[in-house]
Coordinates of C-alpha atoms and ligand atoms in Angstrom, one line a residue:
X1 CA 0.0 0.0 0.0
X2 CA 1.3 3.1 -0.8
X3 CA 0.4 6.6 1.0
X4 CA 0.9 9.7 0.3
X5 CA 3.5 11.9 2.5
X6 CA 1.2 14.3 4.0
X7 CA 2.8 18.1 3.5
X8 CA 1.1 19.5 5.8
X9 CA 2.3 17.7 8.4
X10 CA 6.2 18.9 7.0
X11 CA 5.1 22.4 6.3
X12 CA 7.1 24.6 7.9
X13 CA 4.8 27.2 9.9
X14 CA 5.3 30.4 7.8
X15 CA 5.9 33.2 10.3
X16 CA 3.8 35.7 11.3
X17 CA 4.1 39.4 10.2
X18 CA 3.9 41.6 13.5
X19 CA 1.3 44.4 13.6
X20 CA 3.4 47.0 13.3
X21 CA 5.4 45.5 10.0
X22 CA 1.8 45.1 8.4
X23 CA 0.8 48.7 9.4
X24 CA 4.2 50.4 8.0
X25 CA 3.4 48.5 4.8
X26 CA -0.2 49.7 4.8
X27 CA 0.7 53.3 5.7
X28 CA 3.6 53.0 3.1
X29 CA 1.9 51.7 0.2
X30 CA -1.1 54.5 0.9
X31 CA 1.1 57.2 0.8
X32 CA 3.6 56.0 -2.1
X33 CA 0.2 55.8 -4.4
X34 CA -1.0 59.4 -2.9
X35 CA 2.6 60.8 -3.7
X36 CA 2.2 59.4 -7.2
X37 CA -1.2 60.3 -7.9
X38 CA -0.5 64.2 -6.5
X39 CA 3.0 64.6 -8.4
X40 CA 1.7 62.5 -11.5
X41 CA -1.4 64.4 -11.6
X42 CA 0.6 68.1 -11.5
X43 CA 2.7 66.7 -13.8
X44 CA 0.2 66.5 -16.6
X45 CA -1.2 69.8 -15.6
X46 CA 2.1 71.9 -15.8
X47 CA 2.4 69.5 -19.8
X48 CA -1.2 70.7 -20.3
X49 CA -0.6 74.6 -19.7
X50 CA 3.1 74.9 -21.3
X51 CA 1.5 73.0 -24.7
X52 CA -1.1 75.3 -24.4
X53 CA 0.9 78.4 -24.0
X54 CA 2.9 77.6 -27.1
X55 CA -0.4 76.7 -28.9
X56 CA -1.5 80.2 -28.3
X57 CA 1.9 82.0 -29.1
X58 CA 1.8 80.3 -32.7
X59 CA -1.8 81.2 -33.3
X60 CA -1.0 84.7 -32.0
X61 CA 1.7 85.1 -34.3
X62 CA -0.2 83.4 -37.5
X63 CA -3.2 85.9 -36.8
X64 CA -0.7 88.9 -36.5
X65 CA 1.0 87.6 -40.5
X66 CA -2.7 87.0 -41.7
X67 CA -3.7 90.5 -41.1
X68 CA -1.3 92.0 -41.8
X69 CA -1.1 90.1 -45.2
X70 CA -4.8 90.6 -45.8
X71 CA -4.8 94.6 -45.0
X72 CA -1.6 95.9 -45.8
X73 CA 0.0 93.7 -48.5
X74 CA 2.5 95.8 -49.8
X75 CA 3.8 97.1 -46.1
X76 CA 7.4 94.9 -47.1
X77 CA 9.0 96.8 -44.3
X78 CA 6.6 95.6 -41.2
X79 CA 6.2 92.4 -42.6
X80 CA 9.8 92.5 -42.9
X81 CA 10.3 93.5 -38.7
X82 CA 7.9 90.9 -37.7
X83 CA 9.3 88.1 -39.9
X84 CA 13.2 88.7 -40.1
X85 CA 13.9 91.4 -37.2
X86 CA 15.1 90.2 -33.6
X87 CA 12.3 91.0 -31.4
X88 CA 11.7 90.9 -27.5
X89 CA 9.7 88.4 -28.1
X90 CA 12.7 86.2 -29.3
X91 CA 15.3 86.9 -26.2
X92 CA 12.8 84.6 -24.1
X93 CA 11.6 82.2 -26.7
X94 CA 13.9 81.3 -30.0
X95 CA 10.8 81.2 -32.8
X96 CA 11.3 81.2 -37.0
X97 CA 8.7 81.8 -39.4
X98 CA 9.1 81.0 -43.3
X99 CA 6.9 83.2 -46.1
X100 CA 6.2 81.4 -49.1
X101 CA 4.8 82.6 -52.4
X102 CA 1.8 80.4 -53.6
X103 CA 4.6 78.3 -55.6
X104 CA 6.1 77.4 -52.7
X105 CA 9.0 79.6 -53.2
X106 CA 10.2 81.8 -50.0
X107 CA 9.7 85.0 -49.9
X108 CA 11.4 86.1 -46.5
X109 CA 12.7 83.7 -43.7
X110 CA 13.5 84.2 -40.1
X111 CA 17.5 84.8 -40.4
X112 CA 19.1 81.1 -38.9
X113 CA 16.3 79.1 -39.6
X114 CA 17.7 76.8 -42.0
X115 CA 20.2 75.9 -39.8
X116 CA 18.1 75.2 -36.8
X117 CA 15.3 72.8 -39.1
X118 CA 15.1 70.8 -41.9
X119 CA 13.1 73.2 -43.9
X120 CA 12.2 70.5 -46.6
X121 CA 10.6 68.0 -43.9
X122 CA 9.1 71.1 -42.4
X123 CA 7.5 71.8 -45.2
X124 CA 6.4 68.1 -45.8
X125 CA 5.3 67.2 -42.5
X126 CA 3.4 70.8 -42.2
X127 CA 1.1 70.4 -45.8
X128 CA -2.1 69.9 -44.8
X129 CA -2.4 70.2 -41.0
X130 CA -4.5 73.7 -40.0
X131 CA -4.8 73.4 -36.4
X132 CA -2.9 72.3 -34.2
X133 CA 1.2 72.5 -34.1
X134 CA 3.2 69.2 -34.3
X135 CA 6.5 68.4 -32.6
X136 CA 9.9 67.8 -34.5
X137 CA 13.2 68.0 -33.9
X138 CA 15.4 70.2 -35.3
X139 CA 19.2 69.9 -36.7
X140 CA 21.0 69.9 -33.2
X141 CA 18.4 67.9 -32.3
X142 CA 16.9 70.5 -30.4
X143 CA 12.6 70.2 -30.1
X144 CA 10.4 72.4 -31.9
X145 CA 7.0 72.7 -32.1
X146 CA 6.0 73.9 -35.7
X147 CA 2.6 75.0 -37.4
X148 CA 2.0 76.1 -41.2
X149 CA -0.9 77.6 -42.6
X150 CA -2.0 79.2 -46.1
X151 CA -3.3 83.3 -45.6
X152 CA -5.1 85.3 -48.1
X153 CA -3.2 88.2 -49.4
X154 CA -4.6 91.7 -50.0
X155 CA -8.6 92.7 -50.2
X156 CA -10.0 91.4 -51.7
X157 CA -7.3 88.7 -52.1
X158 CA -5.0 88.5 -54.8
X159 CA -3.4 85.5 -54.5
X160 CA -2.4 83.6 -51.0
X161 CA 0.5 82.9 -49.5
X162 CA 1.8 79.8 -46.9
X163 CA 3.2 80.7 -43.3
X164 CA 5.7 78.3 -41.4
X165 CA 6.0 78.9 -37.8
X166 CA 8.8 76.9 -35.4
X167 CA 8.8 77.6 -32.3
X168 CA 12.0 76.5 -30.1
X169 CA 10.3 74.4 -26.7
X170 CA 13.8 73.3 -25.8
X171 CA 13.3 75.5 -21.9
X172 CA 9.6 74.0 -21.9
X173 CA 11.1 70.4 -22.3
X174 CA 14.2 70.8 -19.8
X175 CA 11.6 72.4 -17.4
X176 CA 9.3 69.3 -17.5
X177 CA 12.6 67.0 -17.5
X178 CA 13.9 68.7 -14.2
X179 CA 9.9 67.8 -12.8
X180 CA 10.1 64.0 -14.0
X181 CA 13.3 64.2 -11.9
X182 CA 12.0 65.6 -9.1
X183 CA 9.7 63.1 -9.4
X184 CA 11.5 60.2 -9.4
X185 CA 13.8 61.8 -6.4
X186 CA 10.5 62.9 -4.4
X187 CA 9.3 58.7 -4.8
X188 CA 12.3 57.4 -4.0
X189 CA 12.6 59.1 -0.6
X190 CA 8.9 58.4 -0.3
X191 CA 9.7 54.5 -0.8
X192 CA 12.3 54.8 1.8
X193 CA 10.7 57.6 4.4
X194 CA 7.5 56.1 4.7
X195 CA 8.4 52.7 5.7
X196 CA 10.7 53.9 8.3
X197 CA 8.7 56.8 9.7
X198 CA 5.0 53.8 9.3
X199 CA 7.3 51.5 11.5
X200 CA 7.8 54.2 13.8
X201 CA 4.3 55.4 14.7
X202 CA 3.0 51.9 14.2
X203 CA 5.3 50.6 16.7
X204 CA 5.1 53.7 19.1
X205 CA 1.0 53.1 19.1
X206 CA 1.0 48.9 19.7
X207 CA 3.4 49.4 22.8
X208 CA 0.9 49.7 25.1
X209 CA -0.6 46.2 23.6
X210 CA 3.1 44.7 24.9
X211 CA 3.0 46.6 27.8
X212 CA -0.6 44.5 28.4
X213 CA 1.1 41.2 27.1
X214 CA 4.0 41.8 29.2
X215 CA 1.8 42.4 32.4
X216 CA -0.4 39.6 31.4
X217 CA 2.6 37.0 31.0
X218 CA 3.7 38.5 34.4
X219 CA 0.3 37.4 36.3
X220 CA 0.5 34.3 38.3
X221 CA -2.2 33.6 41.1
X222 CA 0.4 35.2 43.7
X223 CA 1.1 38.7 42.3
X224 CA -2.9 39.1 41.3
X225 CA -2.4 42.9 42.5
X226 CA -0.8 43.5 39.6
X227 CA -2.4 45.9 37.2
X228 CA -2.1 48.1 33.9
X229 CA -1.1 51.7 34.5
X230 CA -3.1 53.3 31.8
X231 CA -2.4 56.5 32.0
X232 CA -1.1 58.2 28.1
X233 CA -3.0 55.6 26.4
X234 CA -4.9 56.2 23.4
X235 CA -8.8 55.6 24.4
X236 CA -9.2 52.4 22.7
X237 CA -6.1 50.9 24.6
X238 CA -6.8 52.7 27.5
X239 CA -10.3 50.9 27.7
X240 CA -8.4 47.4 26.5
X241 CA -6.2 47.8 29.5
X242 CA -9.6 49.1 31.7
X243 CA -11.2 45.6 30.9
X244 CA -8.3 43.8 31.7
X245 CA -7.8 45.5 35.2
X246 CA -11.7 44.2 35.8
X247 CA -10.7 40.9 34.7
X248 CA -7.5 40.6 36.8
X249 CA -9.9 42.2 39.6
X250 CA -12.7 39.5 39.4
X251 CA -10.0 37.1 39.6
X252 CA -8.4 38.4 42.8
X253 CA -11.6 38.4 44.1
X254 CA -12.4 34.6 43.0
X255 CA -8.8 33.9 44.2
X256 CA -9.3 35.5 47.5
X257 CA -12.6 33.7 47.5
X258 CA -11.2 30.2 46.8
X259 CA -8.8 30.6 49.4
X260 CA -11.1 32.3 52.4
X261 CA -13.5 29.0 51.4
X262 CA -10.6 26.7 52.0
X263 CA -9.7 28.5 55.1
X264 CA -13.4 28.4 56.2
X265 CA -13.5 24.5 55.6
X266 CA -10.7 24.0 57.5
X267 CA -12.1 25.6 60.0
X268 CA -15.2 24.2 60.1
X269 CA -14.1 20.3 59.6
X270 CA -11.6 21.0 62.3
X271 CA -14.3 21.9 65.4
X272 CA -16.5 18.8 65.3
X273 CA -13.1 16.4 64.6
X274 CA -11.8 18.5 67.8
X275 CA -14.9 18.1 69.6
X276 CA -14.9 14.4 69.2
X277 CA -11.0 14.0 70.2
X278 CA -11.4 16.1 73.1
X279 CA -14.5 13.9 74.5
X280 CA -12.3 10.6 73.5
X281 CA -9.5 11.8 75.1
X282 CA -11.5 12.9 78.4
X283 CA -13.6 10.1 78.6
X284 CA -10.0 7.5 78.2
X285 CA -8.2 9.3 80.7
X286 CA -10.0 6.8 83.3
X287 CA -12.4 3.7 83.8
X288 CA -16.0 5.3 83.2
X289 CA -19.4 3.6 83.8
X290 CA -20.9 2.0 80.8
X291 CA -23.7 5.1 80.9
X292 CA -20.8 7.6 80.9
X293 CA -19.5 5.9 77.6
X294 CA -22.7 6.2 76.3
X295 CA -23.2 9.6 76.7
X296 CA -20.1 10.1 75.1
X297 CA -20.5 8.1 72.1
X298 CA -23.6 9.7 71.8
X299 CA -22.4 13.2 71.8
X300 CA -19.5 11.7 69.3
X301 CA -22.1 10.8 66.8
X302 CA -24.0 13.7 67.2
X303 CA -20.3 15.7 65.6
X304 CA -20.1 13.0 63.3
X305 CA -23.9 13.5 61.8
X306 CA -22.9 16.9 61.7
X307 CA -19.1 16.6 60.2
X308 CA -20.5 14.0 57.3
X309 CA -23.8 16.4 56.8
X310 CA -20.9 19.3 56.3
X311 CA -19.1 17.1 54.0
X312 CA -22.4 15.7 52.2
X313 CA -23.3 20.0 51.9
X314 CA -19.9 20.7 50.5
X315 CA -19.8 17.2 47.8
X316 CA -22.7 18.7 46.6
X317 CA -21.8 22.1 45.9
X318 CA -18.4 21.0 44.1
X319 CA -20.7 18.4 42.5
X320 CA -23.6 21.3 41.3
X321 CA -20.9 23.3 39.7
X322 CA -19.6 20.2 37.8
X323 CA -21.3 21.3 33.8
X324 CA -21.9 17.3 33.8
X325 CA -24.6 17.3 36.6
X326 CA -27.6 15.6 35.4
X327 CA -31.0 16.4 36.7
X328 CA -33.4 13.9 37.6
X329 CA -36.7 16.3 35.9
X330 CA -40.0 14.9 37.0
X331 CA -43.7 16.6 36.7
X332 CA -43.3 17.9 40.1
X333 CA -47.0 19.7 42.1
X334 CA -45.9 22.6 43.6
X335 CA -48.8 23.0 45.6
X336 CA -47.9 19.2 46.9
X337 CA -44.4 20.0 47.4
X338 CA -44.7 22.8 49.6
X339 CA -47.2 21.2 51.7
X340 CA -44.8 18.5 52.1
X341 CA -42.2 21.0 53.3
X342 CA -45.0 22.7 55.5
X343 CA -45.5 19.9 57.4
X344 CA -42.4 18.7 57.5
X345 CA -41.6 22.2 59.7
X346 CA -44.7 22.1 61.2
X347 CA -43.7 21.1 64.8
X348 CA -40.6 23.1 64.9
X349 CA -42.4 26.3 63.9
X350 CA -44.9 25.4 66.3
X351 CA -42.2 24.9 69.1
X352 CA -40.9 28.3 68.1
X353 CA -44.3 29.9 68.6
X354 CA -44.0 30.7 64.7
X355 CA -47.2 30.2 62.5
X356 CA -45.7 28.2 59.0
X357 CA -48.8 29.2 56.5
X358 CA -49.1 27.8 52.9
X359 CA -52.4 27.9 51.0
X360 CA -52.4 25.7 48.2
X361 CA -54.5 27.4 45.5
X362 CA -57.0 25.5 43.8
X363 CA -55.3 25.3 40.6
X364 CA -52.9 22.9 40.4
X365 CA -49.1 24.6 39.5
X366 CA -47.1 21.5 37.6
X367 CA -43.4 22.1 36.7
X368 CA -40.5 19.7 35.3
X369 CA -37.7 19.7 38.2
X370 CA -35.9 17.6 40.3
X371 CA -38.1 16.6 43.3
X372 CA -35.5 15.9 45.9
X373 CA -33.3 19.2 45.5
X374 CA -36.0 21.6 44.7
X375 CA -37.3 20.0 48.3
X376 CA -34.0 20.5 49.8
X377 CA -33.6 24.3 48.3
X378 CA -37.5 25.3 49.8
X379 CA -36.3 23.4 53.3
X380 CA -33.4 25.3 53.7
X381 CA -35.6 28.4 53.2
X382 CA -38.1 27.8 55.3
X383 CA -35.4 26.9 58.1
X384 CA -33.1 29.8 57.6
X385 CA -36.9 31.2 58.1
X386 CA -37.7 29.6 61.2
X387 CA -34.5 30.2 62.7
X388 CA -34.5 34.1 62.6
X389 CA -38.2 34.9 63.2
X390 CA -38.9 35.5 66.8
X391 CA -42.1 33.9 68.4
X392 CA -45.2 35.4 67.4
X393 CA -44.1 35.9 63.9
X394 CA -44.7 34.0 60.8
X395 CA -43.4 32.5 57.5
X396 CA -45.1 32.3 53.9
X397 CA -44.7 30.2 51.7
X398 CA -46.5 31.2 48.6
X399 CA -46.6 29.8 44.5
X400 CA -47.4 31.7 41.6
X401 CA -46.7 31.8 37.8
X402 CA -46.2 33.7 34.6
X403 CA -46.6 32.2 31.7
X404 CA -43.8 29.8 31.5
X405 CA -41.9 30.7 34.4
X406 CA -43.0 29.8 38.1
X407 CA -42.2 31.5 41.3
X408 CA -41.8 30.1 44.8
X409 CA -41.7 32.8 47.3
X410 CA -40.9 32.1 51.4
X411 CA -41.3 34.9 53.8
X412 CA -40.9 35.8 56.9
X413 CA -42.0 38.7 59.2
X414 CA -37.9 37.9 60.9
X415 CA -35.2 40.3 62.2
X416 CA -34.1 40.8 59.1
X417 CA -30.7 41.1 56.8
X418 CA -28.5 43.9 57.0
X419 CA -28.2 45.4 53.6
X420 CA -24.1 45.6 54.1
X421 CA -24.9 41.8 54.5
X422 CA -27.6 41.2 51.7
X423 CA -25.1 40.7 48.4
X424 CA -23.4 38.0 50.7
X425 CA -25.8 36.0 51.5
X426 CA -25.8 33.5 48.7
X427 CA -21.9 33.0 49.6
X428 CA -20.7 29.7 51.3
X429 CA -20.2 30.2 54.5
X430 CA -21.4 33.3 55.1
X431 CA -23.1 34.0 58.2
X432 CA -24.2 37.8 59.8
X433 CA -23.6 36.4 62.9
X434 CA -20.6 34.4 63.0
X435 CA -21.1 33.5 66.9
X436 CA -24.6 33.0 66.8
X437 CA -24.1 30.2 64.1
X438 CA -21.1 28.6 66.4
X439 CA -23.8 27.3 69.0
X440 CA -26.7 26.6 66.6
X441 CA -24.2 24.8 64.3
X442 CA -24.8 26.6 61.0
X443 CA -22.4 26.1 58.5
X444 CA -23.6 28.8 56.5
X445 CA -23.7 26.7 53.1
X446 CA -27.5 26.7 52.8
X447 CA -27.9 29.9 50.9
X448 CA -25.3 28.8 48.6
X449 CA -27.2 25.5 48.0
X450 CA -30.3 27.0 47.7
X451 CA -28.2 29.3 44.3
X452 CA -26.8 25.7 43.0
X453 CA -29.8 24.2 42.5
X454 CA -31.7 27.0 41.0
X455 CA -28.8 27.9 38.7
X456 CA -29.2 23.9 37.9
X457 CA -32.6 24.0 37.0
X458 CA -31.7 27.3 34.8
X459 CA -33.4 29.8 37.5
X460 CA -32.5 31.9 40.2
X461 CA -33.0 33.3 43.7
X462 CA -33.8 36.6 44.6
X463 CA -33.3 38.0 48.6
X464 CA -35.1 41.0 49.9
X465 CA -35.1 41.8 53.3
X466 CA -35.3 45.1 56.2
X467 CA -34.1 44.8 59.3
X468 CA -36.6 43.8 61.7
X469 CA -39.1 43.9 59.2
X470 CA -38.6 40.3 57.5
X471 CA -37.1 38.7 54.4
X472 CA -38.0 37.1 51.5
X473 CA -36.0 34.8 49.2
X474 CA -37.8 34.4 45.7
X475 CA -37.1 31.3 43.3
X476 CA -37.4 32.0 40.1
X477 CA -37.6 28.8 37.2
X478 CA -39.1 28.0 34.1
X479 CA -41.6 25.7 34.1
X480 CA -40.8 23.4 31.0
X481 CA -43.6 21.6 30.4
X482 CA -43.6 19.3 27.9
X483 CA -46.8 17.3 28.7
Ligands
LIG501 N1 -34.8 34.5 56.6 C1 -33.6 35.0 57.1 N2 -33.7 36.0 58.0 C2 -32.6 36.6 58.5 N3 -31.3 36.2 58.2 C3 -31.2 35.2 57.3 C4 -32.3 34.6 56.7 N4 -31.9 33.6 55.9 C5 -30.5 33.7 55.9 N5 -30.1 34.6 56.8 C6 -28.7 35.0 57.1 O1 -27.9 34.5 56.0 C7 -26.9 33.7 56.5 C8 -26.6 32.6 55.5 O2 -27.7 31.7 55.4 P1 -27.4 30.2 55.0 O3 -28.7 29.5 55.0 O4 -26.6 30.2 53.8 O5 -26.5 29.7 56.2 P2 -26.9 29.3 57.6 O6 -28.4 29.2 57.8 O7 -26.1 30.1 58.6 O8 -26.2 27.8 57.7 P3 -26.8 26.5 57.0 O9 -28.0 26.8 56.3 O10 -25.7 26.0 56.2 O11 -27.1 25.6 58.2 C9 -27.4 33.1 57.8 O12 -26.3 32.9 58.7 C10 -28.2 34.3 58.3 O13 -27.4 35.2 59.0
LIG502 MG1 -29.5 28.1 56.4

C-alpha cells in the first residue's frame, strides 16, 4: 500500500508578520500611491498649460501675418520687422517663421532658420495640418513645435501665401525634465521615508498592547495585584487595558474567594473532629461507667452526623458546579411540594411559637424539576426562616406563575438582613452572625445551596429583606412543560 507523504504535516509554519510591520506596509503603500497620484497628476497639468501656452503663441503670431497680409500687403517693411527682425519676443523664446509665395517659393525667412530645421521636412510634415502645431526636432536635435498655414493676401485677395511657424520648446522640455526628476527623487525618498517613519508610529502606538502582554505573562495567582497603569493611552487601549484591570480584579476576588472557602473548611471540619477527640480523650483518661461511655459516644455521633452532613453540603456544591450534573426532571406539584415542606416544619415552627402558613391554591401549578433538590432548596428556606423569626411571627410560603416561568416565594416577618450583608448571603459560609451560628451549628452553606440548585434548574434566587421587618428569598424557574 502506498500513501501519500502528507505536506502538511512537514510544512514549515510560515511566520507571522507583527502588527506594526503590516501597518508600516499599509501606511507605506497608501502614501507612495498618494505621492504618485499628487505629483503625477501636477505633472500632466504643468504638460497641459506649457503646450497650451505655445499653442496660443503660434496662433497669436499666425493671426498677427494674416492680417497683416490681408490689410496691408505691400507694407514689405513691417512684414519685414515681424518676420526677419530680432524681437523681444525672441530673447525669451527662439521662434522662426518662413513666407512662401503660392509656388512654394520663399519669400522672407527668419534669419538662422535653415540651420536650426530641416526646412524640406518642415515643409512636408506641415502640408495639410490647419490646427494644431506638431512636434519635430530640429538639426542639433533641439525640439520644436511647428505650425504652417496658407493666408489670403490683399482685399480682396490676390493670391495667397503659406506661413511656417517653429517655435524652439527646448526650456519647456528641460523644465518638464527637471519635474520627472524631481519626481523620481521625491518617490524614491517616499519609498524609503515612509516605511521607516510607518514602523515608527506603528510601533510607538501597539506598545501599550506589549506593555498588556507583558503584564499579562507576568500574572501568576500570587502577584494578582498587579495591574495596567493606563495613564497616556490612546482611548481604545486605555479601555483594552480598563477591561483587563476588571478581569484581573474579578480574579483576585475569585482567588481571595477560593482561598477564604478553604480556610473556612478547614475551619469548620476541624471543630466537630476536635470536639470528638477532646471527649475521647477525656472520657479515656480513666475507667467510666458503661452510661458515661454512652453519653459520650452519643455526643460523638451527634459531631459525626454533623461533620458528614458538612461534608455531604460541601460534595454537593463542588458536584452542582460540575457542567456534567444531570438532573433527575419529574412533573413535580408545587402546591404538593410545599405542603410537604410545610409539614415537615410544622412542629418546629410550632415549638418556636411561629405560625408556617401555605395555602395551596386550587389550581394545580405543575413544573419539570428535580423533586429531591427543589425539596432540599425550599427546606433550607423555610429553616433559615424559622430560625431568625422570633415567636409570634410568621413564615409564607406562597406559588405563583407567569406564563412559563413559576415562582416560589418564602417569607418571613424575621429580624431581618442587613443590607451591608444582603449581596453575601448567597456566599458559602457566610453568616451575619458568626457566633450565633457557632452554637446553633450553621455552617452557613444553605444559601449557597439553595443558588446551586436553582442555577441547575436554569433559574434563580432573589433576597429582599429590612431589618426587623422580615425577608424574602424568591425562586425564580421556568416551568418546562412538555406534557
Ligand atoms: N430568613 C432570614 N432572616 C434573617 N437572616 C437570614 C435569613 N436567611 C438567611 N439569613 C442569614 O444569612 C446567612 C446565610 O444563610 P445560609 O442558609 O446560607 O447559612 P446558615 O443558615 O447560617 O447555615 P446552614 O443553612 O448551612 O445551616 C445566615 O447565617 C443568616 O445570618
Ligand atoms: Mg440556612
Amino acid at each position: 500500500m502506498s500513501s501519500k507523504p502528507n505536506h502538511s504535516a512537514f510544512a514549515v509554519p510560515r511566520p507571522r508578520r507583527t502588527l506594526a510591520f503590516r501597518l508600516s506596509a499599509a501606511y507605506s503603500l497608501a502614501g507612495l500611491m498618494l505621492v504618485i497620484l499628487a505629483t503625477a497628476s501636477l505633472y500632466i497639468v504643468l504638460r497641459t498649460e506649457l503646450d497650451r501656452s505655445t499653442e496660443l503663441f503660434l496662433a497669436d503670431k499666425l493671426h498677427v501675418l494674416r492680417s497683416m497680409l490681408r490689410e496691408r500687403p505691400d507694407d514689405e517693411d513691417g512684414l519685414r520687422e515681424e518676420i526677419e527682425l530680432e524681437s523681444a519676443a525672441r530673447r525669451y523664446q527662439q521662434f522662426y517663421i518662413r513666407l512662401l509665395d503660392e509656388h512654394g517659393v520663399p519669400i522672407m525667412t527668419t534669419p538662422g532658420m535653415a540651420e536650426q530645421l530641416d526646412l524640406a521636412q518642415l515643409a512636408s510634415r506641415t502640408h495639410d495640418r490647419f490646427e494644431s502645431s506638431i512636434a519635430m526636432a530640429g538639426e542639433h536635435g533641439r525640439p520644436f513645435r511647428v505650425t504652417s498655414a496658407t493666408v489670403a493676401v490683399g482685399t480682396p485677395q490676390t493670391h495667397s501665401n503659406t506661413v511656417q511657424i517653429a517655435i524652439d520648446v527646448s526650456q519647456e522640455e528641460e523644465l518638464l525634465a527637471r519635474y520627472r526628476m524631481w519626481f523620481w527623487g521625491i518617490l524614491l525618498a517616499t519609498a524609503v521615508l515612509f516605511p521607516l517613519v510607518g514602523y515608527r508610529i506603528a510601533r510607538h502606538g501597539i506598545r501599550p498592547v506589549e506593555e498588556i502582554a507583558a503584564t499579562a505573562r507576568r500574572i501568576t495567582s500570587t502577584n494578582l495585584r498587579e495591574r495596567i497603569e493606563s495613564e497616556g493611552y490612546p482611548s481604545e487601549l486605555a479601555s483594552l487595558a480598563g477591561t483587563f484591570n476588571e478581569m484581573l480584579g474579578r480574579l483576585e476576588e475569585s482567588f481571595e474567594s477560593i482561598s477564604r472557602f478553604t480556610a473556612d473548611i478547614a475551619h469548620d471540619l476541624r471543630t466537630p473532629v476536635n470536639n470528638i477527640r477532646g471527649e475521647a480523650e477525656v472520657a479515656l483518661a480513666r475507667p467510666r461507667t458503661a452510661d458515661e461511655y454512652r453519653d459520650v459516644l452519643e455526643s460523638s455521633l451527634e459531631e459525626a452526623v454533623r461533620l458528614s452532613e458538612l461534608i455531604g453540603d460541601l460534595l454537593f456544591l463542588a458536584r452542582a458546579e460540575s457542567p456534567l450534573t444531570e438532573l433527575h426532571r419529574e412533573n413535580v406539584n408545587i402546591g404538593e411540594l410545599l405542603t410537604t415542606v410545610r409539614d415537615y416544619y410544622e412542629a418546629s415552627a410550632t415549638d418556636a411559637g411561629i405560625s408556617l402558613v401555605f395555602n395551596n391554591g386550587t389550581e394545580p401549578l405543575n413544573a419539570d424539576l428535580d423533586r429531591s433538590l427543589m425539596l432540599r432548596a425550599v427546606s433550607n428556606l423555610v429553616s433559615n426562616a424559622i430560625a431568625h423569626t422570633p415567636p409570634g411571627g410568621t413564615v409564607t410560603l406562597a406559588a405563583t406563575h407567569e406564563n412559563a416561568a413559576i415562582r416560589i416565594e418564602v417569607s418571613d416577618s424575621g429580624v431581618g438582613i442587613p443590607a451591608e450583608a444582603l449581596p453575601k448571603v448567597f456566599d458559602r459560609f457566610f453568616r451575619v452572625d458568626p457566633s450565633r451560628s457557632k452554637t446553633s451549628g450553621n455552617t452557613g452553606l444553605g444559601l449557597a445551596i439553595v443558588q446551586s440548585i436553582l442555577a441547575l434548574h436554569g433559574g434563580s434566587a432573589e433576597i429582599i429583606s429590612q431589618l426587623s421587618r422580615g425577608t424574602r428569598v424568591t425562586l425564580h424557574m421556568p416551568a418546562l412543560l412538555t406534557r
